[in-house]
Amino acid sequence: MARDNTVPETNKDYAIGLGRAFGGAVLFAIPLLMTMEMWWLGFSMGRGRLLLLMSLNFAILIGLSYFAGFEKTFSWWEDVVDALTAYGVGIVTSVIMLGLLAVITVDMTWNEIVGKIALQSVPASIGAMLGRKQLGAEQDTQAEDDRKQEAGYRGELFLMLAGSLFLAFNVAPTEEMILIAFQMSPWHTFALGGLSIALLHVFVYAVGFSGQESRPAGGTFLSTFLHFTMAGYGIALLVSLYILWTFGRTEDAAPAEIANMAVVLGFPSSLGAATARLVI
């Protein structure tokens, strides 16, 4: 009678997926793990805003699990478990790396330690979730394409949201982003907004990148531009405003200053929206 190797193989596959998740967490989070502004924000930002950010991130992880989690899922409950696992990997990775870098030490208060770990776990958990897709040798691209087709327009918008959040998160904590917004004239702001829109559209539909989207069947250039490109840029701006508010950048700032900061942050955010649709 042949031996049943199903359970060992399943455990092996899960262990491999978990290893890729840790690799993705380190790879995606390392720039922010070594950013001083992130250390200060983990200590100083309002805990209500941090909790809201973590809750939003968890919801995004569930959606990412559906499209490209670090293991295949077949129900929403499995996507929730996948998201919890990715968050756990992100937290463990943040604890280890912040400890090795002496960013958290035993003489700090629990409030400071927990805040720094919680904030860093956001990008780390996204990296963990995308570990299978980016680091795996085998990729079921047909199944992933089928899920994107099933999700339709809402799925496209969600992927743009996830990409916008991740890339904006990598830039928003830095002081340079505020400085750039301060020194830009209205003409600079207008030109940067136009470039963001143009690149978002070109990256996704025009230049032939691997994984590039094709224009929806029967769609004209104008309909595609309005329904996808402009919608994507609108999402990028909303994500930018949310991140600016989360990190306290909008406090005591004039509306014109906030608009400038949103457009500046909207540039990497829109690139995140474009590239997310190509790589997820």
Coordinates of C-alpha atoms in Angstrom, one line a residue:
M1 CA 0.0 0.0 0.0
A2 CA 1.5 3.4 -1.0
R3 CA 2.3 5.9 1.7
D4 CA 0.3 9.1 1.8
N5 CA 2.7 12.0 1.5
T6 CA 0.1 14.7 1.3
V7 CA 0.5 16.0 4.8
P8 CA 4.3 16.2 4.7
E9 CA 4.2 17.9 1.4
T10 CA 1.6 20.4 2.6
N11 CA 3.8 21.2 5.7
K12 CA 6.8 21.5 3.5
D13 CA 5.1 23.9 1.1
Y14 CA 3.8 26.0 4.0
A15 CA 7.3 26.1 5.6
I16 CA 8.7 27.2 2.2
G17 CA 6.0 29.9 1.9
L18 CA 6.8 31.1 5.4
G19 CA 10.5 31.3 4.6
R20 CA 9.7 33.4 1.6
A21 CA 7.4 35.6 3.7
F22 CA 10.3 36.4 6.1
G23 CA 12.5 37.1 3.1
G24 CA 9.9 39.4 1.6
A25 CA 9.4 41.2 4.9
V26 CA 13.1 42.0 5.2
L27 CA 13.4 43.0 1.6
F28 CA 10.4 45.3 1.5
A29 CA 10.9 46.8 5.0
I30 CA 14.7 47.4 5.1
P31 CA 14.6 51.0 3.8
L32 CA 12.2 52.0 6.5
L33 CA 13.8 49.9 9.2
M34 CA 16.9 52.1 8.7
T35 CA 15.0 55.4 8.5
M36 CA 15.3 57.7 11.6
E37 CA 12.0 59.5 11.0
M38 CA 10.2 56.1 11.3
W39 CA 11.8 55.5 14.7
W40 CA 10.6 58.9 15.9
L41 CA 7.1 58.4 14.5
G42 CA 6.8 55.0 16.2
F43 CA 7.4 56.8 19.5
S44 CA 5.5 60.1 19.0
M45 CA 2.5 59.5 16.7
G46 CA -1.0 59.2 18.1
R47 CA -1.9 55.7 19.1
G48 CA -5.4 56.1 17.6
R49 CA -4.0 56.9 14.2
L50 CA -1.5 54.1 14.5
L51 CA -4.3 51.6 15.4
L52 CA -6.4 52.9 12.4
L53 CA -3.4 52.4 10.1
M54 CA -2.8 48.9 11.3
S55 CA -6.5 48.0 10.9
L56 CA -6.5 49.4 7.3
N57 CA -3.3 47.5 6.6
F58 CA -4.9 44.3 7.8
A59 CA -7.8 44.8 5.5
I60 CA -5.4 45.3 2.6
L61 CA -3.5 42.2 3.5
I62 CA -6.7 40.2 3.2
G63 CA -7.2 41.5 -0.3
L64 CA -3.6 40.9 -1.3
S65 CA -3.9 37.3 0.0
Y66 CA -6.7 36.8 -2.5
F67 CA -4.6 37.9 -5.4
A68 CA -1.0 36.9 -4.5
G69 CA -0.6 35.7 -0.9
F70 CA 2.4 33.7 0.2
E71 CA 0.3 30.5 -0.1
K72 CA -2.7 29.7 -2.2
T73 CA -6.1 30.3 -0.6
F74 CA -9.5 29.0 -1.4
S75 CA -11.8 31.0 0.9
W76 CA -12.1 34.3 2.6
W77 CA -11.4 32.6 6.0
E78 CA -8.1 31.3 4.6
D79 CA -7.3 34.8 3.3
V80 CA -7.9 36.1 6.9
V81 CA -5.6 33.5 8.3
D82 CA -3.0 34.3 5.6
A83 CA -3.2 38.0 6.5
L84 CA -2.8 37.2 10.2
T85 CA 0.3 35.1 9.4
A86 CA 1.8 37.8 7.3
Y87 CA 1.2 40.3 10.1
G88 CA 2.9 38.0 12.5
V89 CA 5.8 37.6 10.2
G90 CA 6.0 41.4 9.9
I91 CA 6.0 41.9 13.6
V92 CA 8.6 39.2 14.3
T93 CA 10.8 40.6 11.5
S94 CA 10.5 44.1 12.9
V95 CA 11.4 43.0 16.4
I96 CA 14.5 41.1 15.2
M97 CA 15.7 43.9 12.9
L98 CA 15.0 46.8 15.2
G99 CA 16.7 44.9 18.0
L100 CA 19.8 44.1 15.9
L101 CA 20.0 47.8 14.8
A102 CA 19.7 48.9 18.5
V103 CA 16.6 51.0 17.6
I104 CA 14.7 49.2 20.4
T105 CA 16.5 48.5 23.7
V106 CA 15.6 47.1 27.1
D107 CA 15.8 50.4 28.8
M108 CA 13.0 52.0 26.6
T109 CA 9.4 52.2 27.8
W110 CA 6.9 49.6 26.5
N111 CA 5.0 52.4 24.8
E112 CA 8.0 53.4 22.7
I113 CA 9.0 49.8 21.9
V114 CA 5.5 48.7 20.9
G115 CA 4.9 51.9 18.8
K116 CA 8.1 51.4 16.8
I117 CA 7.4 47.7 16.2
A118 CA 3.8 48.3 15.3
L119 CA 4.6 51.0 12.7
Q120 CA 7.5 49.1 11.1
S121 CA 5.3 46.0 10.9
V122 CA 3.1 47.6 8.3
P123 CA 5.5 47.6 5.4
A124 CA 7.1 44.4 6.7
S125 CA 3.7 42.6 6.6
I126 CA 3.0 43.7 3.0
G127 CA 6.5 42.4 2.0
A128 CA 5.7 39.1 3.8
M129 CA 2.4 38.8 1.9
L130 CA 4.0 39.3 -1.4
G131 CA 7.0 37.0 -0.7
R132 CA 5.6 34.1 -2.7
K133 CA 4.9 36.1 -5.8
Q134 CA 8.2 38.0 -5.8
L135 CA 10.6 35.3 -4.4
G136 CA 9.0 32.1 -5.4
A137 CA 10.4 29.9 -8.2
E138 CA 6.9 28.6 -9.2
Q139 CA 4.1 31.0 -9.8
D140 CA 0.6 30.1 -10.9
T141 CA 0.1 33.1 -13.1
Q142 CA -3.0 31.7 -14.8
A143 CA -4.8 31.4 -11.5
E144 CA -3.8 34.9 -10.5
D145 CA -4.9 36.3 -13.8
D146 CA -8.3 34.4 -13.4
R147 CA -8.7 36.0 -10.0
K148 CA -8.0 39.5 -11.4
Q149 CA -10.6 38.9 -14.1
E150 CA -13.2 37.8 -11.5
A151 CA -12.5 40.8 -9.4
G152 CA -13.0 43.1 -12.4
Y153 CA -12.9 46.9 -12.0
R154 CA -13.1 46.9 -8.2
G155 CA -10.1 44.5 -8.1
E156 CA -8.1 46.9 -10.3
L157 CA -8.9 49.8 -8.0
F158 CA -7.9 47.8 -5.0
L159 CA -4.5 46.8 -6.4
M160 CA -3.9 50.5 -7.1
L161 CA -4.8 51.3 -3.6
A162 CA -2.4 48.7 -2.2
G163 CA 0.4 49.9 -4.4
S164 CA -0.2 53.5 -3.6
L165 CA -0.2 52.9 0.2
F166 CA 3.0 50.9 0.1
L167 CA 5.1 53.3 -2.0
A168 CA 3.7 56.4 -0.3
F169 CA 4.5 54.9 3.1
N170 CA 8.2 54.6 2.1
V171 CA 8.5 58.4 1.4
A172 CA 6.0 60.1 3.7
P173 CA 8.0 59.8 6.9
T174 CA 11.0 61.7 5.5
E175 CA 11.6 65.4 6.1
E176 CA 12.8 65.8 2.5
M177 CA 9.2 65.3 1.3
I178 CA 8.1 68.3 3.3
L179 CA 11.1 70.4 2.1
I180 CA 10.3 69.6 -1.5
A181 CA 6.7 70.7 -1.1
F182 CA 7.8 73.9 0.6
Q183 CA 10.2 74.9 -2.2
M184 CA 8.0 74.1 -5.1
S185 CA 6.1 76.9 -7.0
P186 CA 2.5 76.4 -8.2
W187 CA 3.9 75.7 -11.7
H188 CA 6.2 73.0 -10.3
T189 CA 3.2 71.4 -8.5
F190 CA 1.1 71.5 -11.7
A191 CA 3.9 69.9 -13.8
L192 CA 4.5 67.2 -11.2
G193 CA 0.8 66.3 -11.1
G194 CA 0.7 66.1 -14.9
L195 CA 3.8 63.9 -14.9
S196 CA 2.3 61.6 -12.3
I197 CA -0.8 61.1 -14.4
A198 CA 1.2 60.5 -17.6
L199 CA 3.6 58.0 -16.0
L200 CA 0.7 56.1 -14.4
H201 CA -0.9 55.6 -17.7
V202 CA 2.3 54.9 -19.7
F203 CA 3.6 52.4 -17.2
V204 CA 0.4 50.3 -17.3
Y205 CA -0.7 50.5 -20.9
A206 CA 1.9 51.9 -23.2
V207 CA 5.6 50.8 -22.9
G208 CA 5.3 47.0 -23.0
F209 CA 6.5 46.1 -19.5
S210 CA 6.2 42.4 -18.5
G211 CA 2.8 41.9 -17.0
Q212 CA 1.4 45.0 -18.6
E213 CA -2.3 45.4 -18.7
S214 CA -4.1 45.5 -22.0
R215 CA -6.8 48.1 -22.8
P216 CA -10.2 46.8 -21.7
A217 CA -12.1 45.2 -24.6
G218 CA -14.1 47.8 -26.5
G219 CA -12.5 50.6 -24.5
T220 CA -11.3 53.8 -26.1
F221 CA -8.3 55.7 -25.0
L222 CA -10.5 58.3 -23.3
S223 CA -12.6 55.8 -21.4
T224 CA -9.5 53.9 -20.3
F225 CA -7.8 57.1 -19.3
L226 CA -10.8 58.3 -17.2
H227 CA -11.8 55.0 -15.6
F228 CA -8.4 53.7 -14.8
T229 CA -5.7 56.3 -15.1
M230 CA -7.5 59.2 -13.5
A231 CA -9.2 56.9 -11.0
G232 CA -5.8 55.6 -10.1
Y233 CA -4.4 59.1 -9.6
G234 CA -7.4 60.0 -7.5
I235 CA -6.7 57.0 -5.3
A236 CA -3.1 58.0 -5.1
L237 CA -4.0 61.5 -3.9
L238 CA -6.5 60.2 -1.3
V239 CA -3.9 57.8 0.0
S240 CA -1.3 60.6 0.1
L241 CA -3.7 62.8 2.2
Y242 CA -4.4 59.9 4.5
I243 CA -0.8 59.1 5.1
L244 CA 0.0 62.8 5.6
W245 CA -2.7 63.0 8.2
T246 CA -1.6 59.8 9.9
F247 CA 1.9 61.1 10.3
G248 CA 0.7 64.5 11.5
R249 CA 2.0 66.4 8.4
T250 CA -1.3 68.2 8.0
E251 CA -1.5 69.8 11.5
D252 CA -1.2 73.6 11.5
A253 CA -0.6 73.5 7.7
A254 CA -2.5 75.9 5.3
P255 CA -4.7 74.3 2.6
A256 CA -2.2 75.3 -0.1
E257 CA 0.6 73.6 1.8
I258 CA -1.4 70.4 2.2
A259 CA -2.2 70.4 -1.5
N260 CA 1.5 70.8 -2.4
M261 CA 2.4 67.9 -0.1
A262 CA -0.3 65.7 -1.5
V263 CA 0.9 66.3 -5.0
V264 CA 4.5 65.6 -4.0
L265 CA 3.6 62.4 -2.2
G266 CA 1.2 61.6 -5.0
F267 CA 4.1 61.2 -7.4
P268 CA 5.5 58.0 -5.8
S269 CA 2.0 57.0 -4.7
S270 CA 0.8 57.0 -8.4
L271 CA 3.9 55.1 -9.4
G272 CA 3.0 52.6 -6.7
A273 CA -0.5 52.3 -8.2
A274 CA 0.9 51.7 -11.6
T275 CA 3.5 49.1 -10.6
A276 CA 1.2 47.2 -8.3
R277 CA -1.0 46.3 -11.2
L278 CA 2.1 45.0 -13.1
V279 CA 3.8 43.0 -10.3
I280 CA 0.9 41.6 -8.2

